[in-house]
GROMACS .gro file of C-alpha atoms in nm:
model
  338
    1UNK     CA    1   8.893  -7.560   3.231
    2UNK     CA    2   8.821  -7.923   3.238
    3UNK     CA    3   8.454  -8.038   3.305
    4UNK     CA    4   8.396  -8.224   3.633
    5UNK     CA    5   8.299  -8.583   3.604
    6UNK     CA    6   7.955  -8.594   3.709
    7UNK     CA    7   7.894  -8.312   3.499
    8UNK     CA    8   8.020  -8.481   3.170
    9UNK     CA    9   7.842  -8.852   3.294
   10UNK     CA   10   7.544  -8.651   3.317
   11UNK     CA   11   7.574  -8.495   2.988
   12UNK     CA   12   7.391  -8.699   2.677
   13UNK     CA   13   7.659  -8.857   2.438
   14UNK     CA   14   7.446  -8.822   2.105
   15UNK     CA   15   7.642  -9.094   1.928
   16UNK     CA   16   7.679  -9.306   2.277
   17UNK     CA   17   7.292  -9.259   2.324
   18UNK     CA   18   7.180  -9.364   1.927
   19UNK     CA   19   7.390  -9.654   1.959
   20UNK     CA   20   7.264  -9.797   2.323
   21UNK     CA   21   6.908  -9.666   2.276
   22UNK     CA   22   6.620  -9.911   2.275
   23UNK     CA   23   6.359  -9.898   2.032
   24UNK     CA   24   6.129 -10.099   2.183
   25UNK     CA   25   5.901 -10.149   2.469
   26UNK     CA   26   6.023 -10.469   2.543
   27UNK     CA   27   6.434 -10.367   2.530
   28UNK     CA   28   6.329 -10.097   2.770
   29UNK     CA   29   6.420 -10.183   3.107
   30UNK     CA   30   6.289 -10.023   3.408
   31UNK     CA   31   5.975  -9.798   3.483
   32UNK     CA   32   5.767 -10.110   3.525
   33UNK     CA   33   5.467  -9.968   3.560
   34UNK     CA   34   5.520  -9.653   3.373
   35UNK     CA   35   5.590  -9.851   3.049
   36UNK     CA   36   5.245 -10.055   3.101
   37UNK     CA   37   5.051  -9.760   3.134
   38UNK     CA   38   5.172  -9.650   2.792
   39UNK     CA   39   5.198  -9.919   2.595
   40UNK     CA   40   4.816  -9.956   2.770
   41UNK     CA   41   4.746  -9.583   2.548
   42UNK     CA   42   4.951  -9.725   2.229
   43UNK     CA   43   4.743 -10.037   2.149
   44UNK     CA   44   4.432  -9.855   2.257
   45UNK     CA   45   4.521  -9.561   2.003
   46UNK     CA   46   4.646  -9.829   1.746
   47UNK     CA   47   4.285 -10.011   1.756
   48UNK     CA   48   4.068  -9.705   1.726
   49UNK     CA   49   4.256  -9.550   1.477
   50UNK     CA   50   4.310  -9.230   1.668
   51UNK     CA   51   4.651  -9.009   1.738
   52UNK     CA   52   4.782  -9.100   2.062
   53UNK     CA   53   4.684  -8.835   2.397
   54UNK     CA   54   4.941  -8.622   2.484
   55UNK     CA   55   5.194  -8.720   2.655
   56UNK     CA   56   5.374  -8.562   2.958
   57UNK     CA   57   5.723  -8.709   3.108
   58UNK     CA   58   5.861  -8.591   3.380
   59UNK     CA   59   6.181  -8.668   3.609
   60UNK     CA   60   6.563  -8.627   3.699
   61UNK     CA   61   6.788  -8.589   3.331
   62UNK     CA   62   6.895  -8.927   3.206
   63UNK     CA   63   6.651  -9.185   3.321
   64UNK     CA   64   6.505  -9.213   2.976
   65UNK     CA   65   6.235  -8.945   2.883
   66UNK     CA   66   6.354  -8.906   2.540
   67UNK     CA   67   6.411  -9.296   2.507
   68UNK     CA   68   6.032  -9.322   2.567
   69UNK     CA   69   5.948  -9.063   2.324
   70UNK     CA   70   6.108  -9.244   2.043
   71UNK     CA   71   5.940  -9.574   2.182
   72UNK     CA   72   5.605  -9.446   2.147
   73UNK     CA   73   5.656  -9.305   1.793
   74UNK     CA   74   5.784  -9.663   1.647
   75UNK     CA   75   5.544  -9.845   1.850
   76UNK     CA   76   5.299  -9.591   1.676
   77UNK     CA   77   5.448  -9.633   1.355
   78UNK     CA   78   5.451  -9.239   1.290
   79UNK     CA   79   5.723  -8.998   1.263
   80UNK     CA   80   5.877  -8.825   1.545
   81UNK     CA   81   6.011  -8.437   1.541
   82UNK     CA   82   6.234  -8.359   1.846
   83UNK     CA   83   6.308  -7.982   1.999
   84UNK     CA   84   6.366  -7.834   2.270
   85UNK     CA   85   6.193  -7.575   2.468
   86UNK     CA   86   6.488  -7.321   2.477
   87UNK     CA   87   6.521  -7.367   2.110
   88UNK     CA   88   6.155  -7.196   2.037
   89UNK     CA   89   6.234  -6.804   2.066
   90UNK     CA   90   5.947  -6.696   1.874
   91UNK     CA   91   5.568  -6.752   1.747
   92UNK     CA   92   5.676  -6.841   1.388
   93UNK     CA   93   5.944  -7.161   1.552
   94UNK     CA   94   5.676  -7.307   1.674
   95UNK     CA   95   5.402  -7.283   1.344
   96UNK     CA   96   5.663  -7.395   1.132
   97UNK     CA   97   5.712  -7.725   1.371
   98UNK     CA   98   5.296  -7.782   1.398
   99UNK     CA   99   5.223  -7.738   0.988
  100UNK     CA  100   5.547  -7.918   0.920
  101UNK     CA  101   5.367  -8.263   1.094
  102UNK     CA  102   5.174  -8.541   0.907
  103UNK     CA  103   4.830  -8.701   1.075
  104UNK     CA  104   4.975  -8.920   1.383
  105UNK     CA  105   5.320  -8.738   1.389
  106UNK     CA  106   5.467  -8.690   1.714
  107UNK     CA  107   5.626  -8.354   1.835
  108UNK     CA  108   5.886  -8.433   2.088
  109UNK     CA  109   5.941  -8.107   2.344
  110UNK     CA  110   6.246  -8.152   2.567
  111UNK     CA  111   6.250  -7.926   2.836
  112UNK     CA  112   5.936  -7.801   2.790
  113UNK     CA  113   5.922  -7.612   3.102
  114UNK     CA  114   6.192  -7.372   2.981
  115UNK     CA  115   5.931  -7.263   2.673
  116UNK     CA  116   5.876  -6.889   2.671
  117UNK     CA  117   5.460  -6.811   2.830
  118UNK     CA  118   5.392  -6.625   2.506
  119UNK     CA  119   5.468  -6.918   2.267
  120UNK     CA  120   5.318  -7.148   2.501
  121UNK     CA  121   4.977  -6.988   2.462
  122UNK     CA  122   4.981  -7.098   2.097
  123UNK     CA  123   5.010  -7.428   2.223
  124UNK     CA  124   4.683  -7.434   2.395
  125UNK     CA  125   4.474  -7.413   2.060
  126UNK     CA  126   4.708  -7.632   1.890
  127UNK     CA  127   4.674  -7.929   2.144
  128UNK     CA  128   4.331  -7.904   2.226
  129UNK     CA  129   4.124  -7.776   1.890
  130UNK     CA  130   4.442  -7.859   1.650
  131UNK     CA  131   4.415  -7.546   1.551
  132UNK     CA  132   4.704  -7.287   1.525
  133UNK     CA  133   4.611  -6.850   1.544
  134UNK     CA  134   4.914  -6.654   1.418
  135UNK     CA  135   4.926  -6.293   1.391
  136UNK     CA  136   5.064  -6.167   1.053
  137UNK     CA  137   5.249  -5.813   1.022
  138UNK     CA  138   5.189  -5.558   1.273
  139UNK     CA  139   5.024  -5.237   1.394
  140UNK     CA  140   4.709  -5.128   1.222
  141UNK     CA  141   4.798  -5.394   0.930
  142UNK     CA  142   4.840  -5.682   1.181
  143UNK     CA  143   4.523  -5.936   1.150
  144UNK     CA  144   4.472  -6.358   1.285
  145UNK     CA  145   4.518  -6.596   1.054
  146UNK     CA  146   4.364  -6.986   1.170
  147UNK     CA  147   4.599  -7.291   1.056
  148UNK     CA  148   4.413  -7.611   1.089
  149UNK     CA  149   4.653  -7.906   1.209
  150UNK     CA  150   4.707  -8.231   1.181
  151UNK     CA  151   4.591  -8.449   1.488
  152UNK     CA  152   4.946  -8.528   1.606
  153UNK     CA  153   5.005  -8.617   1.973
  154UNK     CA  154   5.285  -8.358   2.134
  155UNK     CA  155   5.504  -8.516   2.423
  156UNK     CA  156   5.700  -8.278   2.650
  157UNK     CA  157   5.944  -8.373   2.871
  158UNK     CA  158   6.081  -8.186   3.193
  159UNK     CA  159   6.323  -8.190   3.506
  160UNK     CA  160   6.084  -7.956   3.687
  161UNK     CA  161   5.719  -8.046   3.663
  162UNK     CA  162   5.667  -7.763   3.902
  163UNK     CA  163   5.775  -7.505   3.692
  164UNK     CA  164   5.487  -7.588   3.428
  165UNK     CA  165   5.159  -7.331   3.397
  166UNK     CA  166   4.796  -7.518   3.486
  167UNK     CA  167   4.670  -7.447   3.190
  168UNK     CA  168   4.912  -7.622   2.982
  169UNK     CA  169   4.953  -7.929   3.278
  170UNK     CA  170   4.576  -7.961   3.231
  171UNK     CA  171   4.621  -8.041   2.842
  172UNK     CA  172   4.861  -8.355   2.871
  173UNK     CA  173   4.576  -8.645   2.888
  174UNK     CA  174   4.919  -8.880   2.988
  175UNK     CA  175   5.126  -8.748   3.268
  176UNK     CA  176   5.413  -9.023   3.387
  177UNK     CA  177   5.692  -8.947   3.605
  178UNK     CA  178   6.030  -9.144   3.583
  179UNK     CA  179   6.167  -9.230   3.890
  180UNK     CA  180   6.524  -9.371   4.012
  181UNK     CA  181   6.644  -9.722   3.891
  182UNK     CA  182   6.799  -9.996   4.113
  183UNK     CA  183   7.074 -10.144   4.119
  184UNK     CA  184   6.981 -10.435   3.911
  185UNK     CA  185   6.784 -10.282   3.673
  186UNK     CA  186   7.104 -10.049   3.620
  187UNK     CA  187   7.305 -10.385   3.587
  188UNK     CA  188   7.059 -10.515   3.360
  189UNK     CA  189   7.107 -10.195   3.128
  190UNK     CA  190   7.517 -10.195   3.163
  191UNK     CA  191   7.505 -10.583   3.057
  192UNK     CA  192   7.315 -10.487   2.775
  193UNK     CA  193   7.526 -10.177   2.672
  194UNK     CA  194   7.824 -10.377   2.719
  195UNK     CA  195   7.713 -10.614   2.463
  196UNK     CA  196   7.633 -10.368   2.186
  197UNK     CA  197   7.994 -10.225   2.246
  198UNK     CA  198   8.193 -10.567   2.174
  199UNK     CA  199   8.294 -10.491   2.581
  200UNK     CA  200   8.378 -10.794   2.783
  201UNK     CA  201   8.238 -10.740   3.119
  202UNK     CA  202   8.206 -10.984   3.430
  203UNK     CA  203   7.844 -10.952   3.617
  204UNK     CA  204   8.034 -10.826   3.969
  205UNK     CA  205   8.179 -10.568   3.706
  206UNK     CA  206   7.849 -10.449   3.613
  207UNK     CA  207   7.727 -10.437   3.927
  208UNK     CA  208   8.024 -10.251   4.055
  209UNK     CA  209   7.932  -9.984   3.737
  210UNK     CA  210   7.563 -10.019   3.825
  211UNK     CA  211   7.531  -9.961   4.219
  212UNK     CA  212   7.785  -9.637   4.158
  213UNK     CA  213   7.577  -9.488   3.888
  214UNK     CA  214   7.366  -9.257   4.053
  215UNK     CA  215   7.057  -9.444   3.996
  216UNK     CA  216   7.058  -9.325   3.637
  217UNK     CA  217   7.108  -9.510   3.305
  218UNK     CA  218   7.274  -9.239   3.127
  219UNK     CA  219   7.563  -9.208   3.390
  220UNK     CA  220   7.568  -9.598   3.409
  221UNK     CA  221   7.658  -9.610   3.052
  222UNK     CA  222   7.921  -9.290   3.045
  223UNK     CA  223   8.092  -9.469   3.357
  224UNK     CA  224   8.091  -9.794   3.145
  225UNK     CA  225   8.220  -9.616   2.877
  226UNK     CA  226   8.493  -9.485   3.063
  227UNK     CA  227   8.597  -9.808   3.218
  228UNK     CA  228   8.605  -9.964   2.903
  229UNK     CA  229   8.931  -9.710   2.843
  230UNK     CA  230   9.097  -9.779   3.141
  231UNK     CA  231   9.032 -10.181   3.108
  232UNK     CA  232   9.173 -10.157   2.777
  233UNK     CA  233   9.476  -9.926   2.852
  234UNK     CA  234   9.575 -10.074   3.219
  235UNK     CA  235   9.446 -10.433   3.207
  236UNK     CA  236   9.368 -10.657   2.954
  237UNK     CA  237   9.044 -10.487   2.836
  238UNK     CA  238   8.754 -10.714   3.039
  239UNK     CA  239   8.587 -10.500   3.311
  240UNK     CA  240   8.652 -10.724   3.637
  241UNK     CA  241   8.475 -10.625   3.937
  242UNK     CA  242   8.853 -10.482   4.114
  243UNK     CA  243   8.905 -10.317   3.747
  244UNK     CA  244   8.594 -10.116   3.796
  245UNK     CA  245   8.648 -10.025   4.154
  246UNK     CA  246   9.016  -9.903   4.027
  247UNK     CA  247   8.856  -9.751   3.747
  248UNK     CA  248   8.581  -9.551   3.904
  249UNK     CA  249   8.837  -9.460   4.181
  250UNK     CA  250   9.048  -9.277   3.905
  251UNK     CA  251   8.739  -9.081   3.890
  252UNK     CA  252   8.683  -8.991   4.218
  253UNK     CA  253   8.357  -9.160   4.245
  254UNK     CA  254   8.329  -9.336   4.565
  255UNK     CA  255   8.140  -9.589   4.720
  256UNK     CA  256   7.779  -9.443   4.725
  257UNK     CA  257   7.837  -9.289   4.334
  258UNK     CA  258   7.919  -8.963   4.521
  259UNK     CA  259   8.181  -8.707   4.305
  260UNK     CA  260   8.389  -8.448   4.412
  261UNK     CA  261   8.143  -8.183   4.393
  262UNK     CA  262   7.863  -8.401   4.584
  263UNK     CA  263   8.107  -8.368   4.845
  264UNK     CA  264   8.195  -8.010   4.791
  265UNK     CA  265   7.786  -7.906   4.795
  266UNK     CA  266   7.787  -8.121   5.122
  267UNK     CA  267   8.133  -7.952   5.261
  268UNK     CA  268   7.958  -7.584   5.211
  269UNK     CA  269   7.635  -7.686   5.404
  270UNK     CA  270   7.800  -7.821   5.674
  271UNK     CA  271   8.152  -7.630   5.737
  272UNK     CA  272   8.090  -7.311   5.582
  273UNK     CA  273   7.728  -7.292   5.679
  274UNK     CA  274   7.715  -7.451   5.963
  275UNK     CA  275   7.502  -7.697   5.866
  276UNK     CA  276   7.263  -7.468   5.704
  277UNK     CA  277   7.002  -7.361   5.598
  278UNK     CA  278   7.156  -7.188   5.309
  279UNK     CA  279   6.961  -7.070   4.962
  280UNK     CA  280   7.122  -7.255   4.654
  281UNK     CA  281   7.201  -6.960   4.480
  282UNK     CA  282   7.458  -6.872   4.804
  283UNK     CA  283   7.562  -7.231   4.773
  284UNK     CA  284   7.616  -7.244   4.392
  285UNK     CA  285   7.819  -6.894   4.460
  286UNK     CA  286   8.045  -7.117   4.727
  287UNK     CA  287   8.126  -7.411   4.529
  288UNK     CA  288   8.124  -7.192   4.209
  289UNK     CA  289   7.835  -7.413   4.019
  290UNK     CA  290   7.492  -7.256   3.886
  291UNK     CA  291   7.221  -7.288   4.077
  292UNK     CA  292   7.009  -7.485   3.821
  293UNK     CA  293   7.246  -7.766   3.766
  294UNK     CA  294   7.284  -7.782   4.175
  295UNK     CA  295   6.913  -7.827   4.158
  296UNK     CA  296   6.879  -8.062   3.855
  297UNK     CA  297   7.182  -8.299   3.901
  298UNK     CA  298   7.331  -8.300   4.244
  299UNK     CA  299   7.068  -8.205   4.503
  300UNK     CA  300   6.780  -8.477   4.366
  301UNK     CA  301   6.995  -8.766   4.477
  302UNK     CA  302   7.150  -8.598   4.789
  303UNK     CA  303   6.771  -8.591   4.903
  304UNK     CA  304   6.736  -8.886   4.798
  305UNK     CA  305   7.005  -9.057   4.959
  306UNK     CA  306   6.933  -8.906   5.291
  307UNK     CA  307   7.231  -8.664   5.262
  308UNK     CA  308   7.047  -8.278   5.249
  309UNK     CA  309   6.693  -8.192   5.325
  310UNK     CA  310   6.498  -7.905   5.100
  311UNK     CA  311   6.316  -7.678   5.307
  312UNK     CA  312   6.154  -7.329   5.251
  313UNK     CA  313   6.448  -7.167   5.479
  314UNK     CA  314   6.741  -7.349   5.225
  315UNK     CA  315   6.942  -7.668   5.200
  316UNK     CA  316   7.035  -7.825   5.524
  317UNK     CA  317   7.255  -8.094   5.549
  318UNK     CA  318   7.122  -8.419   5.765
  319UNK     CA  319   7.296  -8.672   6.017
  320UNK     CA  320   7.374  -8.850   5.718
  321UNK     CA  321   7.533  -8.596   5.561
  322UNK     CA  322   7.792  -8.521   5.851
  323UNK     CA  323   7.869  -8.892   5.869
  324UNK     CA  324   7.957  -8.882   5.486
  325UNK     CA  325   8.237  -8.630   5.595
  326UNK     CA  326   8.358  -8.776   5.897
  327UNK     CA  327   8.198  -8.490   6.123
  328UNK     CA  328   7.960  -8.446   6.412
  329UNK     CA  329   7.647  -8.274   6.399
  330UNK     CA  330   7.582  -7.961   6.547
  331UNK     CA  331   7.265  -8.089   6.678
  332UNK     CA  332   7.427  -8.331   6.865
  333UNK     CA  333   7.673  -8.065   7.048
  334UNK     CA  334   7.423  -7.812   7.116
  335UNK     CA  335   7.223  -7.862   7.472
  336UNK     CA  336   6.874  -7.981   7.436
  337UNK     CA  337   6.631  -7.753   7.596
  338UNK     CA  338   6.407  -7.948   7.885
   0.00000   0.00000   0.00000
């Protein structure tokens, strides 16, 4: 069964993301203030002669958490280990990670908020004292053995800030979350990415990539990506403004960077719910998508483009979101009580 296209834009392209990546502060575009606040804690670290704090980054998939990560470590001039939080099953994972690091090394955690509560409590020593108690063997043999570590700085990164424990919140010194881009700053980054791909592109072609791309970089340069092909097969290979409306078209991405299943999620709501509220996990069961993806990639910018409102009864679609499918609300039918 073939992937939907948000769900594939959304998805990282390792090679696509190595090549486009910037390695520096300065290449990084967007996150104005985010990126002074750290590069604030990088020359402060550099001049004392410390490891950097830790480091927590938080925001919808793709606007550039890991980018960041691998900022700070050059701009460091340390090495940087990268894992993921589902990735870490048991106690030993994680030791072999923490002894495995030099003085200064940064441990990159994606998805940290999906790391089991039982290896997360060896975190706690390990980020605040640097030190690391495992238990070796078991039963009346088992006895604690202290590591001492390396002062290395650990940066997580997370789609759901919320779903983090206090205790290990409290222990990232740094926390910075990464919010929407513009339209221009997307342009800015499409330009760019254009560039390093030998793609000839025309600004209103950019911007016709950019203000479609969901407010994320990493859809803005899968879309390019993908109208790249269809300039080069159907046109003479330079992305136009009309070539990109054409192309993104073909994909069923319309005006507002809505997909197909935008509109599906938005269809259920409204016609099959009247309207809602409805609990995601009904609504993933409807348009036959799981719940955390609904919550992750689609519902962040329905909310915020005014389309659905979160509330503790479910998902309820908005004016806006009736408008989007050429229907009335049913607030506006129903009698208003004097």
């Amino acid at each position: 069964m073939a992937e939907r296209p948000i769900s594939t834009l959304n998805k990282p392209d390792v090679v696509l993301e190595l090549t486009l990546r910037p390695s520096l502060f300065s290449d990084f575009t967007g996150q104005a203030k985010v990126k002074e606040r750290l590069e604030i804690a990088v020359a402060a670290a550099k001049q004392r002669g410390e490891a950097l704090d830790h480091i927590l980054l938080s925001g919808p998939p793709g606007l550039g958490k890991t980018t960041l990560a691998y900022i700070i470590a050059k701009a460091m001039g340390t090495n940087l280990k990268s894992t993921s939080g589902p990735i870490i099953e048991k106690a030993g994972d994680l030791a072999g990670l923490l002894t495995n690091l030099d003085e200064g090394d940064v441990l990159f955690i994606d998805e940290i908020h999906r790391l089991q509560k039982t290896i997360e409590e060896y975190l706690y020593p390990a980020m605040e004292d640097f030190k690391l108690d495992i238990i070796i063997d078991q039963g009346p043999n088992a006895r604690s053995v202290r590591l001492n570590l390396p002062r290395f700085t650990l940066i997580g990164a997370t789609t759901r800030s919320g779903l983090l424990t206090a205790p290990l919140l409290t222990r990232f010194a740094v926390r910075e979350r990464l919010d929407y881009y513009h339209a221009a700053q997307l342009q800015e980054i499409v330009v760019r990415s254009a560039r390093l791909l030998n793609v000839e592109i025309e600004p209103d072609g950019a911007h016709e990539i950019a203000r479609r791309s969901r407010g994320t970089p990493r859809i803005a340069n899968n879309l390019l990506r993908r109208v790249r092909d269809y300039a080069q097969v159907r046109h003479d290979g330079r992305i136009t403004a009309t070539v990109a409306d054409k192309a993104l078209a073909m994909l069923e991405i319309d005006q507002n960077g809505l997909d197909e299943m935008d509109k599906r999620i938005l269809e259920a709501i409204i016609v099959k719910f009247g309207g809602g509220p409805v609990g995601v996990n009904s609504l993933g069961v409807t348009v036959g998508e799981e719940p955390d993806t609904i919550e992750d990639v689609y519902e962040p910018y329905l909310i915020k483009e005014g389309y659905l409102n979160r509330t503790s009864q479910g998902r309820v679609a908005t004016e806006l979101g009736f408008k989007k499918l050429g229907l009335k609300s049913t607030a506006d039918s129903q009698p208003r009580l004097l």
